[in-house]
Short mmCIF file of C-alpha atoms and ligand atoms in Angstrom, two decimals:
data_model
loop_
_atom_site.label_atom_id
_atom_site.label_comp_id
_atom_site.label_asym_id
_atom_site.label_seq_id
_atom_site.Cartn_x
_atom_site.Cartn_y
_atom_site.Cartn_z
CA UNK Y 12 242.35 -25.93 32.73
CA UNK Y 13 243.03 -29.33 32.49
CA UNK Y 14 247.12 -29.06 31.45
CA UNK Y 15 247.47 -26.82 34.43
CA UNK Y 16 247.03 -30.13 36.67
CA UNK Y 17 248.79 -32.35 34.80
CA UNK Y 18 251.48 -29.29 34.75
CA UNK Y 19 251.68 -29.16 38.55
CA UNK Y 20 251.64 -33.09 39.07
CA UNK Y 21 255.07 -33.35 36.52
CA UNK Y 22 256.72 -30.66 38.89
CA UNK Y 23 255.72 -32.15 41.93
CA UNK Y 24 257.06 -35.27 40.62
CA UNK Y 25 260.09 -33.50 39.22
CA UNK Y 26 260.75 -31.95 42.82
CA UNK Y 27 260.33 -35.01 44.86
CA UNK Y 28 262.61 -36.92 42.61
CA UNK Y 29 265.37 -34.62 42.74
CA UNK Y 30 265.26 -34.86 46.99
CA UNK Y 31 265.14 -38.47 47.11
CA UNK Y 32 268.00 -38.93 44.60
CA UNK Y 33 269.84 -36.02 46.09
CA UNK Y 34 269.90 -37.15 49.28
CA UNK Y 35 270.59 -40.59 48.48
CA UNK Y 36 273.65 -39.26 46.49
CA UNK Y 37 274.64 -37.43 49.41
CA UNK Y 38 274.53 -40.31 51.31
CA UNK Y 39 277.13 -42.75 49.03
CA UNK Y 40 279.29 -39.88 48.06
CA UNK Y 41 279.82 -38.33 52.06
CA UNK Y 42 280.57 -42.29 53.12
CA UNK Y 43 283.03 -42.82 50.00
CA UNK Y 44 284.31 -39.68 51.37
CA UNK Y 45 285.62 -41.01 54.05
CA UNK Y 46 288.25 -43.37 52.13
CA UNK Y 47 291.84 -40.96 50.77
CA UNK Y 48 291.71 -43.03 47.26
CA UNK Y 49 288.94 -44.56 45.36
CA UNK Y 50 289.51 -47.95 43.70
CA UNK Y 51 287.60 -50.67 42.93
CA UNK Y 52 287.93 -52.57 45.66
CA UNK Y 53 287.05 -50.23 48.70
CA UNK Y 54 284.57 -48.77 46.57
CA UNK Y 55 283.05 -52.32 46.08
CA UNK Y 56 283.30 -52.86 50.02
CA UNK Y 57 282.00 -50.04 50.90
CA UNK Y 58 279.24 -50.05 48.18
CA UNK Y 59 278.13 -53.46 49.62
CA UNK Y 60 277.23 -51.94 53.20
CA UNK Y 61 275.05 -49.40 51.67
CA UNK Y 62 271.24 -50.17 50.74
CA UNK Y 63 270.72 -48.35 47.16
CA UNK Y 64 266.80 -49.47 47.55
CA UNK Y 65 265.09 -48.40 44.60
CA UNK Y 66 267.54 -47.03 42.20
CA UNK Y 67 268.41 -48.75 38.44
CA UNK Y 68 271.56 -48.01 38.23
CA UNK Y 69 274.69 -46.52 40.32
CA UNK Y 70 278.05 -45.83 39.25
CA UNK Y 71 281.38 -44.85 40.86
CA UNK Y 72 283.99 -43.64 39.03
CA UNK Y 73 287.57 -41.59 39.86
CA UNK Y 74 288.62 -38.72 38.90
CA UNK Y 75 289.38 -39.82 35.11
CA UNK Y 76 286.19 -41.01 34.87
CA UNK Y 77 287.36 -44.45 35.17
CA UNK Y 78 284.35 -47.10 36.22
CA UNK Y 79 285.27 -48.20 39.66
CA UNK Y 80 281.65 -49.67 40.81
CA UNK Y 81 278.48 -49.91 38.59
CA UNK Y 82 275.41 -51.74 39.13
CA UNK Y 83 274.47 -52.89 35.82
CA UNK Y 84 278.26 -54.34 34.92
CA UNK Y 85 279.43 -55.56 38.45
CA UNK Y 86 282.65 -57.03 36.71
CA UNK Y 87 284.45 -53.59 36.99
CA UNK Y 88 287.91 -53.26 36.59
CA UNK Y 89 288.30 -53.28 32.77
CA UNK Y 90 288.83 -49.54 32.09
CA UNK Y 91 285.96 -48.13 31.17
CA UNK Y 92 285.03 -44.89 31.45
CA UNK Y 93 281.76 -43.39 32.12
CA UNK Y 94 281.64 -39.99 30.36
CA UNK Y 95 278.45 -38.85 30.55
CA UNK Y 96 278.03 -34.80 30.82
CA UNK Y 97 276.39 -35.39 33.91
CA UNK Y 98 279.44 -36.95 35.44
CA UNK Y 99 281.92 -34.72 33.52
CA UNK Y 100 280.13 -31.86 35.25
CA UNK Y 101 280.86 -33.48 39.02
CA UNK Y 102 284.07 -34.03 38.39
CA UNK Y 103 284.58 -30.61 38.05
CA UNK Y 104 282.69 -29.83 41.28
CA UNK Y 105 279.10 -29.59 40.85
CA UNK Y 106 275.89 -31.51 41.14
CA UNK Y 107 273.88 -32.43 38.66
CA UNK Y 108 270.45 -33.10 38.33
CA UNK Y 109 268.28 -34.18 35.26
CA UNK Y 110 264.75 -35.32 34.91
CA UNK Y 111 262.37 -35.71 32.23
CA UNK Y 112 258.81 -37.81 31.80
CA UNK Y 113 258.64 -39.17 28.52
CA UNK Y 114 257.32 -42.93 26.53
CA UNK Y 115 255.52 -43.30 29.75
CA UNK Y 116 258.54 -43.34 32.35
CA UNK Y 117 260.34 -40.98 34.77
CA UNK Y 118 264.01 -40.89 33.82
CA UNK Y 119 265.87 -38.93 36.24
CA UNK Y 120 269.93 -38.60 37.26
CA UNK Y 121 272.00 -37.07 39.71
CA UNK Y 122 275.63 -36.69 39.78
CA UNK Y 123 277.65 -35.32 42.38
CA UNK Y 124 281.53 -35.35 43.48
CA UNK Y 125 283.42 -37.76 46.24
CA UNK Y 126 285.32 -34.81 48.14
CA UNK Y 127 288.32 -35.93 50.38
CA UNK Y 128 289.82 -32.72 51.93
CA UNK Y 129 287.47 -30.57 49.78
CA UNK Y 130 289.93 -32.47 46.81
CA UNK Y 131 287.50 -34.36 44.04
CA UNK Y 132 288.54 -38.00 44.32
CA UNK Y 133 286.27 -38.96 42.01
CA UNK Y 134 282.36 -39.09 41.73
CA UNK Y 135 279.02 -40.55 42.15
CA UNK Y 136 276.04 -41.00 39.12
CA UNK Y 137 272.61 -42.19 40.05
CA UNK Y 138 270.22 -43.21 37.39
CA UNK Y 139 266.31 -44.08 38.21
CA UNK Y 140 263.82 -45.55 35.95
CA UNK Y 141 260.43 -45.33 37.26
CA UNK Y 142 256.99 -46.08 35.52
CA UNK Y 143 254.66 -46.61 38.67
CA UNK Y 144 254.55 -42.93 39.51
CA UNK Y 145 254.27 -42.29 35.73
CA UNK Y 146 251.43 -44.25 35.37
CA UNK Y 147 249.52 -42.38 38.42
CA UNK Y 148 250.12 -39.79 36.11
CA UNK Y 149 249.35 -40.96 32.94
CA UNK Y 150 246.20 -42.88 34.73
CA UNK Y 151 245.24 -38.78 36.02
CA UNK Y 152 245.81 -37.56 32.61
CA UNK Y 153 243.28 -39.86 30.66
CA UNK Y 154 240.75 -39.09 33.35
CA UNK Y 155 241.41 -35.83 32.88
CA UNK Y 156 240.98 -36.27 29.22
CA UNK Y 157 237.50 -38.27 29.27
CA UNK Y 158 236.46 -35.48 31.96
CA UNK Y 159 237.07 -32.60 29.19
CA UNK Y 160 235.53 -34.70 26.35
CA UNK Y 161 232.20 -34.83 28.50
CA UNK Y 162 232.37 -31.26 29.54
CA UNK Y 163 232.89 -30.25 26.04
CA UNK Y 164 229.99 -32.57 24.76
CA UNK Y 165 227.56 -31.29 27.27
CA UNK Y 166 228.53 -27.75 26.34
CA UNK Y 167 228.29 -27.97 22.50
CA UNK Y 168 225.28 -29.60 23.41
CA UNK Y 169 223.74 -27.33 25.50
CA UNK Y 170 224.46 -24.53 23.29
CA UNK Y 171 223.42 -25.56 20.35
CA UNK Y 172 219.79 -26.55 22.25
CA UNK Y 173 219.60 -22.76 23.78
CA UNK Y 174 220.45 -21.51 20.63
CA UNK Y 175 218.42 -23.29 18.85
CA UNK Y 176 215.34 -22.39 21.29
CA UNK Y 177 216.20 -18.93 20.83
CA UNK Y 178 216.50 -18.62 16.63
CA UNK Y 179 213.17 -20.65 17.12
CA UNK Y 180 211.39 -17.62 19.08
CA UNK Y 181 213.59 -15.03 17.28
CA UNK Y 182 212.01 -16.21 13.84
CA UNK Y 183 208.61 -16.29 15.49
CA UNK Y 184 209.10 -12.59 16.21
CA UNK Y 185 210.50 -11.71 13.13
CA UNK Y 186 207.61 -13.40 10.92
CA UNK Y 187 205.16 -11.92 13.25
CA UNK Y 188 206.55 -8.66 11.76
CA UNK Y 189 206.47 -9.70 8.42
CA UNK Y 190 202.75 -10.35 8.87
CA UNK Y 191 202.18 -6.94 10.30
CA UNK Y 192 204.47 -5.39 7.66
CA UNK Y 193 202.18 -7.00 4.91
CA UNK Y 194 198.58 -4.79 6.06
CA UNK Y 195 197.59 -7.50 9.05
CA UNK Y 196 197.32 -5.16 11.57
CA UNK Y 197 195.24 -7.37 13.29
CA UNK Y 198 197.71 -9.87 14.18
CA UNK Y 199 199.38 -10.79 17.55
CA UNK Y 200 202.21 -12.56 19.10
CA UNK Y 201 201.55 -15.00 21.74
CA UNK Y 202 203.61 -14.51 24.59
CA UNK Y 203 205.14 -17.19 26.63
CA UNK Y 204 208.08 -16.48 29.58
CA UNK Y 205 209.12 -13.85 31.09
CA UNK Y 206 212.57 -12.58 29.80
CA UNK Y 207 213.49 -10.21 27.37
CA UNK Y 208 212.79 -12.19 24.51
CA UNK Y 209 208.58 -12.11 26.14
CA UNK Y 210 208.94 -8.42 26.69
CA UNK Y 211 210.22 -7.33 22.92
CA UNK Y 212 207.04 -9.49 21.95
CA UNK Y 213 204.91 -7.89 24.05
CA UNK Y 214 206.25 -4.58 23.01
CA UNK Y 215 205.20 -5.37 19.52
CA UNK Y 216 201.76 -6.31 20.42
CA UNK Y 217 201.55 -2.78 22.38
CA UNK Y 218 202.89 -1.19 19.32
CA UNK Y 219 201.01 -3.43 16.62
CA UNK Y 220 197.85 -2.38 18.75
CA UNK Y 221 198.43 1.41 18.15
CA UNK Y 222 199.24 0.66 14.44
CA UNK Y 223 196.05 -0.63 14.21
CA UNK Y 224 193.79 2.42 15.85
CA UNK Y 225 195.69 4.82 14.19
CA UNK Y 226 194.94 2.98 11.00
CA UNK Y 227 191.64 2.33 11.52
CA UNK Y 228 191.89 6.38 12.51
CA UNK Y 229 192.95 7.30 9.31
CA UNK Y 230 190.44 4.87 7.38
CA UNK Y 231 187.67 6.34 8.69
CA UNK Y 232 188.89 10.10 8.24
CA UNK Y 233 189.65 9.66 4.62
CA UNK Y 234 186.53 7.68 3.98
CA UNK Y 235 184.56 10.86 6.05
CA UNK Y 236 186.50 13.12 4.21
CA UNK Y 237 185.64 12.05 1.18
CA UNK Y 238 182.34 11.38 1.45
CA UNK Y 239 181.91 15.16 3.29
CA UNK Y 240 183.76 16.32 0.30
CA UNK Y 241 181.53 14.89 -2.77
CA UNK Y 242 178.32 16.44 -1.60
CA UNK Y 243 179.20 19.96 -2.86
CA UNK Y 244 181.01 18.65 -5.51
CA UNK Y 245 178.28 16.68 -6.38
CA UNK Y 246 175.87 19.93 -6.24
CA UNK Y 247 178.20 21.95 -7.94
CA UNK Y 248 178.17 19.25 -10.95
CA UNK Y 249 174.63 19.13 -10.86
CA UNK Y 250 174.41 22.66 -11.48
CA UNK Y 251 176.63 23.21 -14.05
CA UNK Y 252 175.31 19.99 -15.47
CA UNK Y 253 171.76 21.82 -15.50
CA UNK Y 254 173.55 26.02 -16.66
CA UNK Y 255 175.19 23.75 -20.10
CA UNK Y 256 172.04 21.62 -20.55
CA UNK Y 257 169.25 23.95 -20.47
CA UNK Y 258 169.33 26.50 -22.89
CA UNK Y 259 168.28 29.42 -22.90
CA UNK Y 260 168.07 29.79 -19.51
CA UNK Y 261 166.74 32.76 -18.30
CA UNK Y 262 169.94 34.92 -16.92
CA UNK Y 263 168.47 35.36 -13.06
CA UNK Y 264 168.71 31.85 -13.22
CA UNK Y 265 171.55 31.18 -14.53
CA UNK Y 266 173.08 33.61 -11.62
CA UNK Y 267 171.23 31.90 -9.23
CA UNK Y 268 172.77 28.54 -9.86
CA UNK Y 269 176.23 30.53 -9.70
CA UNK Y 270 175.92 32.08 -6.71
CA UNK Y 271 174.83 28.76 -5.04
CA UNK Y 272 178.20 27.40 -7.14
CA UNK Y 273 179.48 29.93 -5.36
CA UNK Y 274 178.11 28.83 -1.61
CA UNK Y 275 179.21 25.51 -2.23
CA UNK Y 276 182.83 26.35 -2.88
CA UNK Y 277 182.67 28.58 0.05
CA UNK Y 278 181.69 25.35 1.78
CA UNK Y 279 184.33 23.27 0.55
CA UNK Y 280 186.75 25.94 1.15
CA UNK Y 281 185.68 25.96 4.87
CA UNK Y 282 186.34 22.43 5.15
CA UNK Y 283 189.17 22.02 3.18
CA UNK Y 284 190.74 24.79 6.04
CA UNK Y 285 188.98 22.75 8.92
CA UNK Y 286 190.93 19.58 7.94
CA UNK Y 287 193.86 21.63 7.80
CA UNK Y 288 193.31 22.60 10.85
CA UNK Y 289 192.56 19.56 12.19
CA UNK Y 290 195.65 18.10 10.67
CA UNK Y 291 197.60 20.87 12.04
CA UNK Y 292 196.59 20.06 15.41
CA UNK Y 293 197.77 16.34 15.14
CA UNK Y 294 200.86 16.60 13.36
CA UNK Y 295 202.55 19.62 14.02
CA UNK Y 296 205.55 19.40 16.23
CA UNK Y 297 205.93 22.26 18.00
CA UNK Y 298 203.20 24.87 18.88
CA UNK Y 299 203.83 28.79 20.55
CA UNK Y 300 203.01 28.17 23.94
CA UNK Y 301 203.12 31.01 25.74
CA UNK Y 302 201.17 32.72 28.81
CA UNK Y 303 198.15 33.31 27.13
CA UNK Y 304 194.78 35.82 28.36
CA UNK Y 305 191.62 33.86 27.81
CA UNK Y 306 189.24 37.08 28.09
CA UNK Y 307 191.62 38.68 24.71
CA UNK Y 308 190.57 35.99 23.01
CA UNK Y 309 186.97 35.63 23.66
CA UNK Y 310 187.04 39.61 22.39
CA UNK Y 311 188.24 39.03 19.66
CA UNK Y 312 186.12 35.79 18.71
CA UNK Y 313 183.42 38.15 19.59
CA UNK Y 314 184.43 40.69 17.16
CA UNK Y 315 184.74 38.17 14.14
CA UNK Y 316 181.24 36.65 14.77
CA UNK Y 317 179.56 39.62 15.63
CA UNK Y 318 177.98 39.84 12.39
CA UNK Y 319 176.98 36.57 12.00
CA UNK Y 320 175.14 37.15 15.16
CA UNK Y 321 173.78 40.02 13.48
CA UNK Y 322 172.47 38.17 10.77
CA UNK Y 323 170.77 35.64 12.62
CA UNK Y 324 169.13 38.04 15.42
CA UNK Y 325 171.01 36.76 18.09
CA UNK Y 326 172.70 38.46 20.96
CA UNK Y 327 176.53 37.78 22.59
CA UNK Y 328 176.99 38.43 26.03
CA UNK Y 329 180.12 38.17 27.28
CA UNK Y 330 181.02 38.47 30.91
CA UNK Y 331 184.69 38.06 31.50
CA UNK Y 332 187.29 37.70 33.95
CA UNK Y 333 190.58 40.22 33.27
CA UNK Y 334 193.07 37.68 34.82
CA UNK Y 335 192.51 34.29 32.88
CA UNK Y 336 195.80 33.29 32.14
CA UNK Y 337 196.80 30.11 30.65
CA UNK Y 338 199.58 28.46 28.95
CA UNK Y 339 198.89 27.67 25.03
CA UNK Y 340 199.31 28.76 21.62
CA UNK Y 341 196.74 31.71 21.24
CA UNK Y 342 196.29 30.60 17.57
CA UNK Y 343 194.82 26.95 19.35
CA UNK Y 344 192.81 28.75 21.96
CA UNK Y 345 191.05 31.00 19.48
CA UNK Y 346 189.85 27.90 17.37
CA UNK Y 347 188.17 26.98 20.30
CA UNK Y 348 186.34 30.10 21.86
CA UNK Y 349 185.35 30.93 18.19
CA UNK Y 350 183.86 27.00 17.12
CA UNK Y 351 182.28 27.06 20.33
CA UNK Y 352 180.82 30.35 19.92
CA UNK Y 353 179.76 30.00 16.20
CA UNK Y 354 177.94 26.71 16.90
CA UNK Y 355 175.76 29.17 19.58
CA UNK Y 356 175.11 31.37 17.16
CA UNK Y 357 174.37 28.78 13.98
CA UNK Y 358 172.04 26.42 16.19
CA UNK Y 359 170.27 29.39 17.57
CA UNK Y 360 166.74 30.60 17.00
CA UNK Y 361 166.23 34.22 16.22
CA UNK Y 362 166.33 36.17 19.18
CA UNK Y 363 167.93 34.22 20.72
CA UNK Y 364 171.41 34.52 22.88
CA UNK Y 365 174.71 33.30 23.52
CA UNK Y 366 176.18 33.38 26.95
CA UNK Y 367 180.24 33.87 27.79
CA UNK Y 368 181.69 33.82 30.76
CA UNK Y 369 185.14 32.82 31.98
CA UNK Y 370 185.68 31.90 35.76
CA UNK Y 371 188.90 31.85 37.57
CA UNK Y 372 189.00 29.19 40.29
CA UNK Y 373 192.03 27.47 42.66
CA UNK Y 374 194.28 26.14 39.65
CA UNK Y 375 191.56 26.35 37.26
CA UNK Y 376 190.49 29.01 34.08
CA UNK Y 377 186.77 27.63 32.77
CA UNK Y 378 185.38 28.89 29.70
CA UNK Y 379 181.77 28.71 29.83
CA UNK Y 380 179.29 29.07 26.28
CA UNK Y 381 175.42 28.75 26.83
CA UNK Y 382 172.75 29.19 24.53
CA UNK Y 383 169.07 29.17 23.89
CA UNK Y 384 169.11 27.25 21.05
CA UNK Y 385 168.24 24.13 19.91
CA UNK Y 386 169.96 22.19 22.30
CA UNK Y 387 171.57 18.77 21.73
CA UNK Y 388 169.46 15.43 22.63
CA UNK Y 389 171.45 14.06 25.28
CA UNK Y 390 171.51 10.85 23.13
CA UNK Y 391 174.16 12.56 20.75
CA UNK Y 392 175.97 13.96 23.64
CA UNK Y 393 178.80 11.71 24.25
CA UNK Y 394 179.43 11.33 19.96
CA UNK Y 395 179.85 15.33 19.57
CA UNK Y 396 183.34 15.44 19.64
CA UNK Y 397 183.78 12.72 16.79
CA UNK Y 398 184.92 13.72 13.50
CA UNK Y 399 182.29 14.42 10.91
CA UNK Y 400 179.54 13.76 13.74
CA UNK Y 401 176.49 15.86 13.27
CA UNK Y 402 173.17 15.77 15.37
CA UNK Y 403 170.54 14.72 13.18
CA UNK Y 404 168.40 17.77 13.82
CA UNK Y 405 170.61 20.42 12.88
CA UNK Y 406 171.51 18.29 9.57
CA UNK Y 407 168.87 19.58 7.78
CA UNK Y 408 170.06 23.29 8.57
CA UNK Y 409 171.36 25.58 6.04
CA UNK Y 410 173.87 26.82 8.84
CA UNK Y 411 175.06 22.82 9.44
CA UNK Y 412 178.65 22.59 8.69
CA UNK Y 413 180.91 19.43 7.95
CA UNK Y 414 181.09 18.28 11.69
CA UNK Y 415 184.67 18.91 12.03
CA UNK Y 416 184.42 22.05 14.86
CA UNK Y 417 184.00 20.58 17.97
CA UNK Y 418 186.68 17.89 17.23
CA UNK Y 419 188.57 20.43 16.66
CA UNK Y 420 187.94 22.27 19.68
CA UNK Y 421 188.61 18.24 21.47
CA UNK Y 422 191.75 18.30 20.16
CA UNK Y 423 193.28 21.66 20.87
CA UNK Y 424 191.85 21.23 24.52
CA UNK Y 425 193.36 17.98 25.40
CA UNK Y 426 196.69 19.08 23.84
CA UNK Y 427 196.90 21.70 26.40
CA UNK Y 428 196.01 19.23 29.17
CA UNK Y 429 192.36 20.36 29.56
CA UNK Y 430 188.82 19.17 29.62
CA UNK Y 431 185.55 20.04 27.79
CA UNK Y 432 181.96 18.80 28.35
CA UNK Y 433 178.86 19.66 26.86
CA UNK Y 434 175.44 19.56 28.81
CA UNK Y 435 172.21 21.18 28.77
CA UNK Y 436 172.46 24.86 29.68
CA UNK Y 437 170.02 26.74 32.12
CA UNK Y 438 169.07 29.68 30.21
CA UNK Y 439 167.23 26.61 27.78
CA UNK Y 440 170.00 25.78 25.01
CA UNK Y 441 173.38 23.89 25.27
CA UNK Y 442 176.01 24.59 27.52
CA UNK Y 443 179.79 24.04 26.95
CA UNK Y 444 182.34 24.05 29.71
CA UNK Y 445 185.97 24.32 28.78
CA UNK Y 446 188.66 23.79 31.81
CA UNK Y 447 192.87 24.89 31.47
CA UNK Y 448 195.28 24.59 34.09
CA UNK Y 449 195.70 28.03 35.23
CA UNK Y 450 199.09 29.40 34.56
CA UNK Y 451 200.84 29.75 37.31
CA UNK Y 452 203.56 32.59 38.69
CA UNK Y 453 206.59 29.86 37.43
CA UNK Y 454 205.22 29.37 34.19
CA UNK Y 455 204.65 33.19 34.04
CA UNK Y 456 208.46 34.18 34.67
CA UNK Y 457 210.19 32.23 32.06
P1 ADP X 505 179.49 21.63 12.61
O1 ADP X 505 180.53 22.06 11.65
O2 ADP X 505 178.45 20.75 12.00
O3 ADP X 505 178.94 22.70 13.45
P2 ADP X 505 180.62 20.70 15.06
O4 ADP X 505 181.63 19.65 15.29
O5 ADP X 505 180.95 22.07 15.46
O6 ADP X 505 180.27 20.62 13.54
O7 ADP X 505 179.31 20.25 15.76
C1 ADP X 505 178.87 18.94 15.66
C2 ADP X 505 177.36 18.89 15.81
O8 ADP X 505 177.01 19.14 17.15
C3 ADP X 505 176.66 19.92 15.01
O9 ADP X 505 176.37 19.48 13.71
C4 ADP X 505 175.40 20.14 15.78
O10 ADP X 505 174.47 19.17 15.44
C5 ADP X 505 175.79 19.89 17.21
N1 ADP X 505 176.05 21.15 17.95
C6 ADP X 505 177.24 21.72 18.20
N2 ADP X 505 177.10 22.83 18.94
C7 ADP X 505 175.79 22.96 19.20
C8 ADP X 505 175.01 23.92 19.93
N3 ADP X 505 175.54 24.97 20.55
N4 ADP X 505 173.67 23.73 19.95
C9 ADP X 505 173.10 22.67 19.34
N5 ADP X 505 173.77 21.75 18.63
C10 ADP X 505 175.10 21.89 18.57
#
């Protein structure tokens, strides 16, 4: 950018040269033009009526080349020759111009020929040394110089304090993720701006903030896991501990204590399949959703728990709805009638009944589950769906399992963007309400 200028300024200077010289050439050679023979003398005279202004140096020669008139040796006449290429060139009929801008100066020539009836009678050389227009240039070219310098300075300057700035608040980032990568899920960035740099941070507090629930998730089901898992294990220890340590035992006993074995792996066996579940719920990619009839299901949930109903006296009325369609995996949907169903049945008294019906509303399928039972104090209510929670009152029951169902039935619900809410029913018990979006004709078709 800055020899473009300077470039232009030499050109110009170039240019305006040549016109002045040229037509101050023009001027000598058309006037010695007028004379049939050059010599020294009427060269000389004429020379002397012409104002040469500004030039350094001016030379006439012939033909030959011979000097007939030159400004810096005024005692012509002695034979020299001037034989310069420039001058050579003239005499065979051309001009000539040179320039060139060097050690501070503008040297620049023209040479051009004395025509007398279009006949070369010999030719004129101009020669001008000029430093004042030079040094406007030179003067131009050191400002232009110090100009760059400063630009140059500010810029390094400049960008080595942005980058600097920015490796500052890139390494704040980066060892906020080193903290986070070493188990402190509790740490944060603070966030100052508003560019890109303030978003990525706040990104990684968003994301550091669902690291941490979903760790503190996973904390708490292991630890629940566990602990759910040692009770039976612990009562199956104790009873082989007591089977090996008593001897002679009588045998009714000793299958007794097996058959209770027995219960407890049944136990641990149901909960080892509800955490699968549960697991499969969460992690699994891709479920079979397809259009789906609610009142199939609820049949055959029946059918599987009629004879646990049997066993504990209590009846299952079911009052359906043929057209409850809904979009889900059937496998998902049958978890849920049959959880919600079983809990009816296990926190029932004898005699008592379980109520299904399924309504079809607007956009809506409900699944409705009421029961005589026990009921749930409305202080446990809103905990229900947590994993491993279990009402205090139906701990003590034989039928009390590990507190996994109704997350279970939490999870498959919201994962087919419904709703479920537990209450006090009318006919004395609890009453469960499960809402899907009703499929509609669309969904149907494809
Ligand atoms: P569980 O395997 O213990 O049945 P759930 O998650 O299915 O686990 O139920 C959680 C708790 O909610 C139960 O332990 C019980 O105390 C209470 N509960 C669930 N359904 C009913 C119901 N129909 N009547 C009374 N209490 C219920």
């Amino acid at each position: 950018m800055n020899t473009y200028p300077l470039f232009i300024a030499e050109e110009l200077a170039f240019k305006s040269k040549h016109n002045t010289l040229q037509s101050q050439g023009t001027v000598i050679s058309s006037t010695l033009s007028g004379l049939e023979k050059l010599d020294a003398e009427n060269v000389g005279k004429v020379m002397e009526l012409l104002d040469i202004g500004n030039l350094s140096r001016c030379i006439v020669t012939d033909t030959a080349g011979l000097v007939l008139y030159d400004t810096e040796n005024m005692d012509v006449g002695q034979g020299l020759f001037a034989l310069f290429p420039g001058i050579v060139t003239a005499l065979e009929g051309n001009d000539v111009f040179r320039s060139s801008f060097s050690d501070g100066a503008f040297q620049s020539s023209v040479a051009m020929p004395v025509m007398y009836r279009s006949e070369t009678i010999g030719c004129v050389y101009l020669y001008e040394y000029d430093t004042t227009q030079a040094a406007v240039l030179i003067d131009v070219q050191s400002t232009l110089r110090s100009i760059s310098l400063i630009v140059a300075a500010s810029i390094l300057f400049v960008s080595a304090l942005l980058s600097r700035i920015l490796t500052r608040r890139i390494s704040r980032i980066l060892a906020a993720i080193k903290i986070v990568h070493e188990g402190e899920y509790s740490h944060r960035m603070r966030i100052r701006g508003h560019d890109e740099l303030a978003e990525l941070g706040t990104e990684f507090n968003r994301l550091t903030d669902r690291l941490e629930k979903t760790e503190e998730m996973r904390r708490r089901f292991v630890s629940d896991a566990s602990h759910e898992l040692k009770t039976p294990l612990a009562s199956i220890r104790l009873l082989t501990d007591s089977i090996l340590q008593t001897e002679s035992m009588p045998p009714e006993t000793v299958r007794e204590f097996v058959s209770d074995i027995g219960e407890e792996a049944d136990r641990l066996s149901r909960m080892t399949a509800k955490l699968l579940s549960l697991t499969r719920m969460s992690d699994a990619p891709e479920t079979r959703v397809e259009k789906t009839n609610l009142s199939d299901i609820v049949h055959s949930a029946a059918h599987m728990l009629k004879p646990l109903a049997d066993s504990c006296h209590v009846v299952l009325v079911i009052r359906e709805e043929p057209e409850a369609y809904i979009m889900a995996d059937p496998d998902d949907i049958y978890q849920i009638v049959f959880n919600l169903i079983e809990n009816g049945i296990k926190y029932n008294h004898p005699g008592g009944e379980v109520q299904v019906r399924i309504l079809v509303y607007g956009s809506i399928v409900e699944l409705l589950v009421d029961d005589n039972g026990i009921g749930i104090p409305s202080e446990d209510l809103p905990r229900i769906f947590e994993r491993f929670y279990r009402v205090e009152k139906a701990r003590s029951r034989e039928s009390g399992g590990a507190g996994l169902g109704l997350s279970i039935v939490w999870d498959a619900v919201t994962k087919y963007n419904g709703t479920v809410t537990a209450g006090r029913s009318a006919i004395g018990g609890t009453s469960f309400s499960v809402k899907f979006p009703r499929c509609t004709e669309k969904e149907a078709e494809a």
